[in-house]
Coordinates of C-alpha atoms in Angstrom, one line a residue:
Chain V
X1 CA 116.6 163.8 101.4
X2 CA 115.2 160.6 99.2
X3 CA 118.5 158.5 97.5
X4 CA 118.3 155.8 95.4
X5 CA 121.1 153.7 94.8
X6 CA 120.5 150.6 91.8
X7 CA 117.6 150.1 93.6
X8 CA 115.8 146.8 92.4
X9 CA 112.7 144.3 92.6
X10 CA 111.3 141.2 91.5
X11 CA 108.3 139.7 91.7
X12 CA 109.1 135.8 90.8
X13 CA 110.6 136.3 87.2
X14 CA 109.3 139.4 86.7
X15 CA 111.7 142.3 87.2
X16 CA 109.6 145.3 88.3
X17 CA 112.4 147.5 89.0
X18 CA 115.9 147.3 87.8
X19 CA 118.2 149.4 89.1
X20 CA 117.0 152.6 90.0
X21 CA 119.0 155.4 91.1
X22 CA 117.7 159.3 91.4
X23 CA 118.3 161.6 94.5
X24 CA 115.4 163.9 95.5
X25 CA 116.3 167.4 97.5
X26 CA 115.0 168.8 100.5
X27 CA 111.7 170.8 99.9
X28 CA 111.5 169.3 95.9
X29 CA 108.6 168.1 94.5
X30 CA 109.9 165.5 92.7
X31 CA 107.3 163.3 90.2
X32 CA 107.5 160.0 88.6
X33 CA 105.6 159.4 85.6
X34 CA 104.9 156.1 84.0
X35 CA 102.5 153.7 82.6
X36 CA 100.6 151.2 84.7
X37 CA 102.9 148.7 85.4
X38 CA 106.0 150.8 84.9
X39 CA 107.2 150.4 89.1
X40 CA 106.1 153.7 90.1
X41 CA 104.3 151.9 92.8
X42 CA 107.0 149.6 93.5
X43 CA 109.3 152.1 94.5
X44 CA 107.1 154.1 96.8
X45 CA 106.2 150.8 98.7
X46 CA 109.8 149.8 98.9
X47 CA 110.4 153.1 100.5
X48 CA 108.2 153.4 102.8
X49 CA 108.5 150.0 104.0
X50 CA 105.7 148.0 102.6
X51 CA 107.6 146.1 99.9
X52 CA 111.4 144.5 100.4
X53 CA 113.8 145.6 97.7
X54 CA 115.2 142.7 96.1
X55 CA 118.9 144.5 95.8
X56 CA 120.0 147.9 96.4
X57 CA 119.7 150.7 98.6
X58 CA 117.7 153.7 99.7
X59 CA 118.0 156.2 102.6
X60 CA 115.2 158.3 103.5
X61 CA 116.6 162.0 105.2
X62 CA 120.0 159.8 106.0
X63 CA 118.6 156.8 107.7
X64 CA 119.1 153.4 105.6
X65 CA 115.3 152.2 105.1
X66 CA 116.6 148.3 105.6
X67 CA 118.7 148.7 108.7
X68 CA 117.1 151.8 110.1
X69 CA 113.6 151.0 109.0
X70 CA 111.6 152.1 112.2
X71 CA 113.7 156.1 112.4
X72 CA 112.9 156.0 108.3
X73 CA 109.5 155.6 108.4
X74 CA 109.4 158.2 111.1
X75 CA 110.6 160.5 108.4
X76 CA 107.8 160.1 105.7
X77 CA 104.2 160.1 105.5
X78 CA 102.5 157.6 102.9
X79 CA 98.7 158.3 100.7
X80 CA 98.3 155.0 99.0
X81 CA 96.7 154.7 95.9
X82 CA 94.3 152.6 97.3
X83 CA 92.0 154.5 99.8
X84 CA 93.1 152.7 103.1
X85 CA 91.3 154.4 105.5
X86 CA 89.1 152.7 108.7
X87 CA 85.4 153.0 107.0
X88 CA 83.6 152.1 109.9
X89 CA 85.7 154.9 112.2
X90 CA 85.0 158.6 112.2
X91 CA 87.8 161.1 110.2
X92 CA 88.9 161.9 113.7
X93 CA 89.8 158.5 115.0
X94 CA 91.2 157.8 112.3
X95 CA 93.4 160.6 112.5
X96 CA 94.1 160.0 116.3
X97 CA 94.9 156.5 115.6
X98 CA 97.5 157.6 112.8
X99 CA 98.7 159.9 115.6
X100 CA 99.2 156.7 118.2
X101 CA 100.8 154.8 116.0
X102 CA 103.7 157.2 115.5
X103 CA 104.2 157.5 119.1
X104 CA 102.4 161.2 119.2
X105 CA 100.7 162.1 122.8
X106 CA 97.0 162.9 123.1
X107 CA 97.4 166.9 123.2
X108 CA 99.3 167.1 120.5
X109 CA 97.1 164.4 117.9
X110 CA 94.1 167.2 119.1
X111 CA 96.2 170.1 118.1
X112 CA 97.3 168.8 114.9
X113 CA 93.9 167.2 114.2
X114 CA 92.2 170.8 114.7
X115 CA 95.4 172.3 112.2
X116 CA 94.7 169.4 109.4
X117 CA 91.3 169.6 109.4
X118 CA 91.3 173.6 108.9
X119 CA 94.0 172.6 106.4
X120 CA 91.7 170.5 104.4
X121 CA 88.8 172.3 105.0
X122 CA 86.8 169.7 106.9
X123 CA 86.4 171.1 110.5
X124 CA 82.9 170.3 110.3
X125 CA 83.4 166.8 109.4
X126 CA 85.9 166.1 112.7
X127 CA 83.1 163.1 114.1
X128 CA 81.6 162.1 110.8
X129 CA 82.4 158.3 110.1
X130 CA 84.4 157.8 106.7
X131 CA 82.2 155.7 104.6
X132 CA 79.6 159.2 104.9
X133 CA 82.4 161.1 103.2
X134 CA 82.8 161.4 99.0
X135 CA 85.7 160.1 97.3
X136 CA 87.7 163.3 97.2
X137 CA 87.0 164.1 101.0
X138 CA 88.6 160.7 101.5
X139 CA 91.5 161.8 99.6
X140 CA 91.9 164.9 101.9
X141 CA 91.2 163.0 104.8
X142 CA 94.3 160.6 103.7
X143 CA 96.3 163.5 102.9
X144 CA 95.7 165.2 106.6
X145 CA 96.4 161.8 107.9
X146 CA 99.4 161.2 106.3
X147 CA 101.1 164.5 107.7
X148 CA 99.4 164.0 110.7
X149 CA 103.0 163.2 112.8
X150 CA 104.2 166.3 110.6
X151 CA 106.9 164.1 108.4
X152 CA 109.4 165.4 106.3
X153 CA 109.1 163.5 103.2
X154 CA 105.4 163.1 101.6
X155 CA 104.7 160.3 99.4
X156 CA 101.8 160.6 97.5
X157 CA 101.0 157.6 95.3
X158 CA 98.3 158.7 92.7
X159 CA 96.7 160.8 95.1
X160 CA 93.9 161.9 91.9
X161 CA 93.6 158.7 90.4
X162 CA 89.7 158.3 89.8
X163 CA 89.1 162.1 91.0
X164 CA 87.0 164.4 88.6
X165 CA 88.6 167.7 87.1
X166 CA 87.6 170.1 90.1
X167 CA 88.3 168.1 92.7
X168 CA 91.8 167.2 91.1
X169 CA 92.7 170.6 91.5
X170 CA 91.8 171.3 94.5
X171 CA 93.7 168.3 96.0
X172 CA 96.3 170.2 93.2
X173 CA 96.5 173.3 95.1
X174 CA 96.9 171.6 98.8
X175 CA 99.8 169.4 97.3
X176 CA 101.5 173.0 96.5
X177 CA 100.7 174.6 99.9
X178 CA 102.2 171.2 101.7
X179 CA 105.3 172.0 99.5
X180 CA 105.7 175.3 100.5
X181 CA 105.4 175.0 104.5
X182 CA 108.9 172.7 103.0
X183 CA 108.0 169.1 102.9
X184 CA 109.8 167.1 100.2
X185 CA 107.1 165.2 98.4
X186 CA 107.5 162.4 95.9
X187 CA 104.4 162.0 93.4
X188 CA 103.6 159.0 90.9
X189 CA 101.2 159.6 88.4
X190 CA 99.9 158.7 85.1
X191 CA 98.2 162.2 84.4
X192 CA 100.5 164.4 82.3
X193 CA 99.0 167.7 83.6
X194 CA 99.5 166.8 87.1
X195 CA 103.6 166.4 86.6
X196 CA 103.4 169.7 84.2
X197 CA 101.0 171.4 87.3
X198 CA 103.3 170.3 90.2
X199 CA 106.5 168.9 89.9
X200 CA 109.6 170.8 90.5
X201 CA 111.5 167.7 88.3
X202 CA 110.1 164.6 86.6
X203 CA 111.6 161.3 86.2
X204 CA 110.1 158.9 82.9
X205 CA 110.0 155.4 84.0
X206 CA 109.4 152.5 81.5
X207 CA 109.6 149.0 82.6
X208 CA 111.3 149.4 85.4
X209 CA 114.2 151.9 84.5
X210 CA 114.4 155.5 84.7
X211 CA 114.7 157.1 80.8
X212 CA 114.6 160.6 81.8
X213 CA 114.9 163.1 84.3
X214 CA 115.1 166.7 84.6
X215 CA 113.1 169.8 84.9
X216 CA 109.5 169.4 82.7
X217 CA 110.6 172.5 81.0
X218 CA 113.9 171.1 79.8
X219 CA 112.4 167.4 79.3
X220 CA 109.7 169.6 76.7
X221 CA 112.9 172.0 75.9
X222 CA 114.7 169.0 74.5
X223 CA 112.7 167.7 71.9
X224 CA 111.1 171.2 71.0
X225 CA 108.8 173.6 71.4
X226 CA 105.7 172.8 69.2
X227 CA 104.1 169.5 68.5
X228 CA 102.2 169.1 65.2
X229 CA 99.4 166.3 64.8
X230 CA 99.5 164.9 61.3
X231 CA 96.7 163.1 60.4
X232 CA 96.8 161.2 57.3
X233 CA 95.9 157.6 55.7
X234 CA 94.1 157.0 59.3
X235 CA 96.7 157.2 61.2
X236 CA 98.4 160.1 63.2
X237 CA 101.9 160.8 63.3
X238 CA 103.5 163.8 65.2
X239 CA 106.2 166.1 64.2
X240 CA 108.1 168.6 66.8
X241 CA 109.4 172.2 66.0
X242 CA 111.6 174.7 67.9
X243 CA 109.1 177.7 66.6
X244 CA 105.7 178.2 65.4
X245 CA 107.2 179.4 62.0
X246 CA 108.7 176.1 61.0
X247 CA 105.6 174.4 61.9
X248 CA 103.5 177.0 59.8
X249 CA 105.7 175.9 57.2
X250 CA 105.2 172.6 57.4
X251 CA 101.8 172.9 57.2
X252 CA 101.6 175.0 54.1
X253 CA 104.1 172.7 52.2
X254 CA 102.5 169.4 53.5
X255 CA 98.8 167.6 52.7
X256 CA 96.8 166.7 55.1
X257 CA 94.9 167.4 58.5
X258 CA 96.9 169.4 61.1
X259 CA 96.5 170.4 64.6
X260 CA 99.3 172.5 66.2
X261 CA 100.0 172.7 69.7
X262 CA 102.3 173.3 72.5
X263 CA 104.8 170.5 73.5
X264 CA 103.9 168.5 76.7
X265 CA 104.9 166.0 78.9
X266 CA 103.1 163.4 76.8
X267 CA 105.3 164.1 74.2
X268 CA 108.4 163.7 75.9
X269 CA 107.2 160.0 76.8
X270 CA 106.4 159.5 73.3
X271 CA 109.1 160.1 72.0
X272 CA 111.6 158.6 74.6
X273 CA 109.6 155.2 73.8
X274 CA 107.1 155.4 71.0
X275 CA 104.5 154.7 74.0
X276 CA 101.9 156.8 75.3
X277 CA 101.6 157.4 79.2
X278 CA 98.6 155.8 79.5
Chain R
X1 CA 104.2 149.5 123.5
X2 CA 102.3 152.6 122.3
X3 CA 102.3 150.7 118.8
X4 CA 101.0 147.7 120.6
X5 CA 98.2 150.1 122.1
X6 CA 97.4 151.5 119.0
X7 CA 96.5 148.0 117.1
X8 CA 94.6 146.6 120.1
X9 CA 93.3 150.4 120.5
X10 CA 92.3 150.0 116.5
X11 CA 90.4 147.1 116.9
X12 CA 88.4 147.4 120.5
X13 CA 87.0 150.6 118.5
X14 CA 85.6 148.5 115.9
X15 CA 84.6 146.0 118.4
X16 CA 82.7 149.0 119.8
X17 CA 81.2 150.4 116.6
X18 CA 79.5 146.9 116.0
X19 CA 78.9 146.2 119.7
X20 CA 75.6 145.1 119.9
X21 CA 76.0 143.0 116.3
X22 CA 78.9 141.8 117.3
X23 CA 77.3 140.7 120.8
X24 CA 73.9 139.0 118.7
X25 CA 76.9 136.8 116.4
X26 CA 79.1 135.5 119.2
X27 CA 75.6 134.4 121.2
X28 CA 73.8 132.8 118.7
X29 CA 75.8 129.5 118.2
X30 CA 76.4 128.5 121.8
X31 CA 72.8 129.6 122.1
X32 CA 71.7 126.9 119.5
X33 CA 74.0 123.8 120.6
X34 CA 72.6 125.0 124.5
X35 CA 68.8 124.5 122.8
X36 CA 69.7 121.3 120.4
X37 CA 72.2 119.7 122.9
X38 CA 72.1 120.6 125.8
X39 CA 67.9 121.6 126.7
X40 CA 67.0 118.2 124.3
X41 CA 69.3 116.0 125.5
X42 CA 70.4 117.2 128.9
X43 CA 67.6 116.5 131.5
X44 CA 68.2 113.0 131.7
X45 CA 71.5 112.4 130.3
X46 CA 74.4 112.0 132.8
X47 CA 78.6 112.7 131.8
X48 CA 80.7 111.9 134.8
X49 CA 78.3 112.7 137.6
X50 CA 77.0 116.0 136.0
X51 CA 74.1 116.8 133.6
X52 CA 74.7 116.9 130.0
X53 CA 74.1 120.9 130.2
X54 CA 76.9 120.9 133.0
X55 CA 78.7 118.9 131.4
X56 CA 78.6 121.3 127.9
X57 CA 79.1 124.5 129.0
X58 CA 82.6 124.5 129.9
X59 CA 82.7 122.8 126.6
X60 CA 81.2 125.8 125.0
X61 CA 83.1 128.1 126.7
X62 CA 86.4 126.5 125.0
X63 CA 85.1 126.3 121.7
X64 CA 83.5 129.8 121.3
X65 CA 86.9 131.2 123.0
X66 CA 88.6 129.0 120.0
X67 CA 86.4 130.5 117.7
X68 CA 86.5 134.2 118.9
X69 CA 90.1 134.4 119.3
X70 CA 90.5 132.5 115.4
X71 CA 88.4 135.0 114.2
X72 CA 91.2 137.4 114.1
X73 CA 92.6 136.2 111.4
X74 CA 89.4 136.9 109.3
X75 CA 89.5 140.5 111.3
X76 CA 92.7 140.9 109.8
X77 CA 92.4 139.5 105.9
X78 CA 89.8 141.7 105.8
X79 CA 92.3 145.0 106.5
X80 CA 94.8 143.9 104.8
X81 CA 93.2 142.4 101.2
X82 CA 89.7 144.4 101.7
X83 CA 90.2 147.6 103.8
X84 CA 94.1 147.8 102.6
X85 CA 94.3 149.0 106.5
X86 CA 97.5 146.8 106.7
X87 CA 99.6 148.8 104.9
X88 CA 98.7 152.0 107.3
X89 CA 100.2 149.6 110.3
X90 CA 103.7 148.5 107.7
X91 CA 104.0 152.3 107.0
X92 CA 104.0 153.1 110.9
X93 CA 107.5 152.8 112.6
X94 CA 106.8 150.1 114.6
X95 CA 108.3 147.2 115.7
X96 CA 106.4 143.5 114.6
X97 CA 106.3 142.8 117.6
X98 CA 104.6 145.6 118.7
X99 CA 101.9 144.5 116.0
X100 CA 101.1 141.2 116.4
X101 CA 101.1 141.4 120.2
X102 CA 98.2 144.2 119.9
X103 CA 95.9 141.6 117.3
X104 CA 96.8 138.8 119.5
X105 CA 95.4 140.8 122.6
X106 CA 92.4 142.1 120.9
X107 CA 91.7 138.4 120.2
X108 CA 92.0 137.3 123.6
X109 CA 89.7 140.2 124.6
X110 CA 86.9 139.2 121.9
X111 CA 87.3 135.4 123.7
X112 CA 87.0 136.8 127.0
X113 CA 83.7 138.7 125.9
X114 CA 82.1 135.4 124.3
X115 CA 82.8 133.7 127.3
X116 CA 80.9 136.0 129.4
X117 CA 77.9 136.0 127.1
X118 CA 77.9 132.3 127.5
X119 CA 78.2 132.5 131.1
X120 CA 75.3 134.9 131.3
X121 CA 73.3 132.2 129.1
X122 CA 73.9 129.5 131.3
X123 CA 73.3 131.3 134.2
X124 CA 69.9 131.9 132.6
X125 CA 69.5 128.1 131.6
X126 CA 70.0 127.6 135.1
X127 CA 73.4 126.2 135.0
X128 CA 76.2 128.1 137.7
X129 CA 79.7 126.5 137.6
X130 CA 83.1 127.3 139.4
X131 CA 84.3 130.4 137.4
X132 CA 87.1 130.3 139.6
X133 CA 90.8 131.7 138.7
X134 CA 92.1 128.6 136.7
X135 CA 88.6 129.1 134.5
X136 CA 90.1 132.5 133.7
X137 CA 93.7 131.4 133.1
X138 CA 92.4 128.4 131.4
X139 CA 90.4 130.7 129.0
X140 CA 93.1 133.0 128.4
X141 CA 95.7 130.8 127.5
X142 CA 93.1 129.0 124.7
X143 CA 92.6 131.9 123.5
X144 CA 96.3 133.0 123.5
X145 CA 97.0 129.9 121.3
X146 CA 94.0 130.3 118.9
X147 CA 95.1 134.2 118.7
X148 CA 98.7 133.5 117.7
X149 CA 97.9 130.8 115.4
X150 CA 95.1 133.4 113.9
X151 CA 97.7 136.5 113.3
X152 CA 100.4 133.6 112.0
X153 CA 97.8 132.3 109.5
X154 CA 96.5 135.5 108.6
X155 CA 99.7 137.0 107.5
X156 CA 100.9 133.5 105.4
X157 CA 97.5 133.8 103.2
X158 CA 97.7 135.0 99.5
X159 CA 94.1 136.4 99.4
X160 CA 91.0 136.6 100.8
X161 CA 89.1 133.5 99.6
X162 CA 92.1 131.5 101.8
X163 CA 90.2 131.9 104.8
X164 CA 87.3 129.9 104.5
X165 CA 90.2 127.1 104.0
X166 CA 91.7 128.1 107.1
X167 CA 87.9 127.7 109.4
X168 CA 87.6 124.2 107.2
X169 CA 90.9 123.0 108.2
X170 CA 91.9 124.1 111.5
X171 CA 88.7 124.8 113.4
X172 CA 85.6 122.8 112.4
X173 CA 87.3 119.7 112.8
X174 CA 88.5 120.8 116.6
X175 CA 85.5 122.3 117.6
X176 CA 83.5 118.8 116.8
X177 CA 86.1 116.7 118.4
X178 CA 88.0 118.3 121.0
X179 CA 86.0 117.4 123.7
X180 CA 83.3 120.2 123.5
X181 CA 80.2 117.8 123.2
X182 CA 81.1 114.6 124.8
X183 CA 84.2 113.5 126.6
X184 CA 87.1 112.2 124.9
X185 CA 87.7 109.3 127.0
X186 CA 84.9 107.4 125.7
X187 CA 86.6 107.5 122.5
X188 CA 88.3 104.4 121.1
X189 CA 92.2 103.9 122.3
X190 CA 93.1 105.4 118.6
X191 CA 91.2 108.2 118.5
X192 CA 92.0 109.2 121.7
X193 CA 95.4 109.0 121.1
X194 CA 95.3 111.3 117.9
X195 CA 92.6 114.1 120.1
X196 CA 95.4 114.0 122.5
X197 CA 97.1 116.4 119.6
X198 CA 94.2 119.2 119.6
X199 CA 94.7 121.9 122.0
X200 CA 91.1 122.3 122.2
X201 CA 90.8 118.4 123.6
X202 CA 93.5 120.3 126.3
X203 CA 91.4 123.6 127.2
X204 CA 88.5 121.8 127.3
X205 CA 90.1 119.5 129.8
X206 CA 91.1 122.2 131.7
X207 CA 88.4 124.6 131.7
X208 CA 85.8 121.5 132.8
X209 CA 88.0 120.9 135.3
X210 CA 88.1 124.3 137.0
X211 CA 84.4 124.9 136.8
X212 CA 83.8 121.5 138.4
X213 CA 86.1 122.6 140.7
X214 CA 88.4 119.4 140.6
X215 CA 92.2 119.9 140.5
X216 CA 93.8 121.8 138.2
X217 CA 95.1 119.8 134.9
X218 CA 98.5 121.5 135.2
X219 CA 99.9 119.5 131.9
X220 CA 96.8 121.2 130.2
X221 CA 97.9 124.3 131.2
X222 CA 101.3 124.0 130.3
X223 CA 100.9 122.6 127.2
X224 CA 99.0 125.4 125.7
X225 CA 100.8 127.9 127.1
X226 CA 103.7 126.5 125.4
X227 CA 101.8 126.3 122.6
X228 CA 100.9 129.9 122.7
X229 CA 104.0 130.9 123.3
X230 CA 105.7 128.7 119.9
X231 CA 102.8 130.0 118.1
X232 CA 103.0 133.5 119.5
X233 CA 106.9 133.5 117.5
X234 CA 105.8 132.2 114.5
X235 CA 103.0 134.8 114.2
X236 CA 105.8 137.7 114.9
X237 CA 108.0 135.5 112.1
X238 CA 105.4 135.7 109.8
X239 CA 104.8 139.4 109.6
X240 CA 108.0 139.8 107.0
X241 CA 106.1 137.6 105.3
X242 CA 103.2 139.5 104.2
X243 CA 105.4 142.3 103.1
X244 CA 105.9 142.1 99.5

């Protein structure tokens, strides 16, 4: 559905991705986690066409995304990180407008417009001008627009950066139900939970290259099962262990503060680069 | 052509949600050079056989169609470095073409709308001209050129701050010496040599001669619709070019 191929971008002499390769499978939902700065970003606007790869390739459900840029981008639907939608228009034209633009005829922008906005619970809110809305209707609203011409491939670009808790997870809980109905969607993130929560399979990127990807579970799997949190001569070091017995035994043979918890994502990333996510 | 009608679709719906604001900002500088110009100066002062107000309007009517149809480009910085609207219209299958001919038409349409107002305000001042059929074309094609160039500009800029640059350099100096407020040819040999280059010195030419209802400047006319048409390409060239 989404291939990679030693994909990579520069911005003057700075190499913001180098050489990424990953192949995403119809229906996954496939998550890429990385610090700011890490070309999560980059990727998503080389794929979807608003960024030029500087080498490489990439095909988007079979069509090249350089030479067959116009039938790839009819394939996917794009939520920015930055909230791109016409303030001064109401969430319907908005919609409608998305709806022209990929060639859609009226009766059918009305019918999916009356689907999207049940979808995201905003019926009500069909003639209300954008700027009235909060910051997670905005979300929704970008979320309805973007599968508005019913694509196959969902990009969703840190759709809950900025978002508080509830909210998160109710934008959460939409991303899973636009899984289901079988879109493939590809997710960058910086919040751990969110890739733990969602993704079918994560990839780690650091500066630019891939250094991990696989299931969460085996990601956590690999480097065990329990973290403990050290604490000791101010600083905080953390040791992993395949069972809660060897960590208890840690403890009792060791000095020191302890906290003991479940392995995450976090701790994958850790330890792949001595970096936290963040 | 449905992406075309999309963009110009996008932006006559803004045009429509600030109507009236929009209306009150495109009259109130022809409506001030009409008081300053050409009410104080233009009862006794005589340009080739017309009054000064005569003699300004058609002059007004190029520059606020210049002006209009420029302001595109600060329509468009504003989507793409404010609004981040741009990247909706990169993310869209359609062609750049498709794109740039629906900003360029909305800008011809905004021209065509000042121009009217003016009309209406010089009808009230007293002042009815030959809005004939070259007047129209006349219009259009100043505002085709100003449109391009606005869409080309627009899409070469790094950031928003650019576009003050862009009014400084391109359109203040035409609008003050292209032939708006006094005729060219009493300009010294040199200087008339080097307005000869402004396409506003060439709509302004052309749109005073239709509503004086003299012949047609035909090398007016085809100059800037050449000129429309170069900068029309460059404009659809320069679309890559705001991609990252």
């Amino acid at each position: 559905m989404i291939r990679l191929e030693n994909l990579r971008k520069r911005y003057g002499k700075v190499e913001a991705l180098r050489g990424v390769s990953l192949h995403v499978g119809e229906g996954e939902l496939f998550s890429y986690l990385g610090p700011n700065g890490s070309g999560k970003t980059t990727t998503i606007k080389i794929l979807t066409g608003l960024a030029v790869a500087s080498s490489g390739d990439a095909w988007l459900h079979g069509f090249h995304i350089g030479k067959e840029g116009v039938q790839a981008k009819r394939q996917c639907g794009l939520v920015t990180q930055n909230i791109n939608l016409d303030n001064e228009l109401s969430v319907g034209e908005n919609l409608h407008l998305h709806g022209k633009l990929f060639q859609m005829a009226r009766k059918d922008r009305v019918r999916r417009i009356d689907e999207l906005l049940e979808y995201i619970e905003m019926t009500d809110r069909v003639g209300s001008p954008v700027k009235s809305l909060s910051g997670g209707m905005k979300r929704r609203v970008m979320i309805a627009r973007a599968l508005m011409h019913s694509p196959r491939i969902l990009f969703l670009d840190e759709p809950t950066a900025g978002l508080d808790p509830a909210i998160r997870r109710r934008i959460w809980s939409l991303v899973k139900s636009i899984q289901k109905s079988g879109t493939t969607i590809f997710l960058t993130t910086h919040y751990i939970e969110e890739a733990e929560f969602l993704a079918d399979r994560v990839a780690f990127l650091e500066k630019g290259e891939i250094v991990a990807l696989d299931t969460p579970q085996n990601l956590m799997e690999a480097i065990g099962a329990w973290a403990l949190d050290e604490v000791a001569d101010g600083g905080m070091q953390t040791f992993y262990f395949r069972d809660r017995e060897e960590a208890n035994k840690h403890i009792t043979t060791h000095a020191g503060g302890f906290s003991l918890r479940r392995v995450n994502l976090e701790d994958v990333f850790i330890s792949l680069t001595g970096k936290k996510v963040i | 052509m449905s992406g075309m009608l999309a963009i110009y679709q996008r932006e006559m719906l803004i045009l429509r949600k600030r109507f009236f604001r929009q209306l009150a900002a495109i009259a109130v500088s022809p409506l001030l050079y009409l008081i300053a110009f050409g009410l104080g100066m233009g009862k006794n002062l005589k340009v080739g056989g017309h009054s000064y107000l005569e003699f300004l309007i058609p002059g007004l009517v190029a520059m606020n169609s210049m002006t209009q149809a420029f302001a595109m480009s600060s329509e468009i910085n504003i989507a793409r470095f404010y609004w981040h609207i741009f990247e909706e219209f990169q993310a869209a299958p359609i062609r750049n073409l498709s794109y740039v001919s629906g900003e360029v038409l909305a800008g011809i349409t905004r021209a065509l709308i000042s121009v009217v107002v003016i009309l209406v305000i010089a009808a009230l001042s007293g002042v009815v001209l030959s809005y004939n059929i070259y007047f129209w074309l006349a219009v259009t094609l100043n505002a085709f050129v100003f449109s391009s160039l606005a869409v080309a500009l627009a899409m070469l800029v790094k950031s928003h701050s650019d576009q003050a640059l862009l009014s400084n350099f391109f359109i203040t100096p035409m609008a003050f010496l292209g032939g708006t407020f006094f005729p060219v040819d009493s300009m010294p040999e040199w200087a008339r040599y080097i307005l000869h280059f402004l396409p506003l010195t060439h709509a302004c030419k052309a749109i005073r001669a239709a509503a004086f209802g003299q012949r047609p400047v035909y090398s007016s006319f085809i100059l800037l619709a050449v000129l429309g048409a170069v900068l029309f390409v460059l404009a659809f060239k320069c679309v890559n070019r705001a991609r990252e």
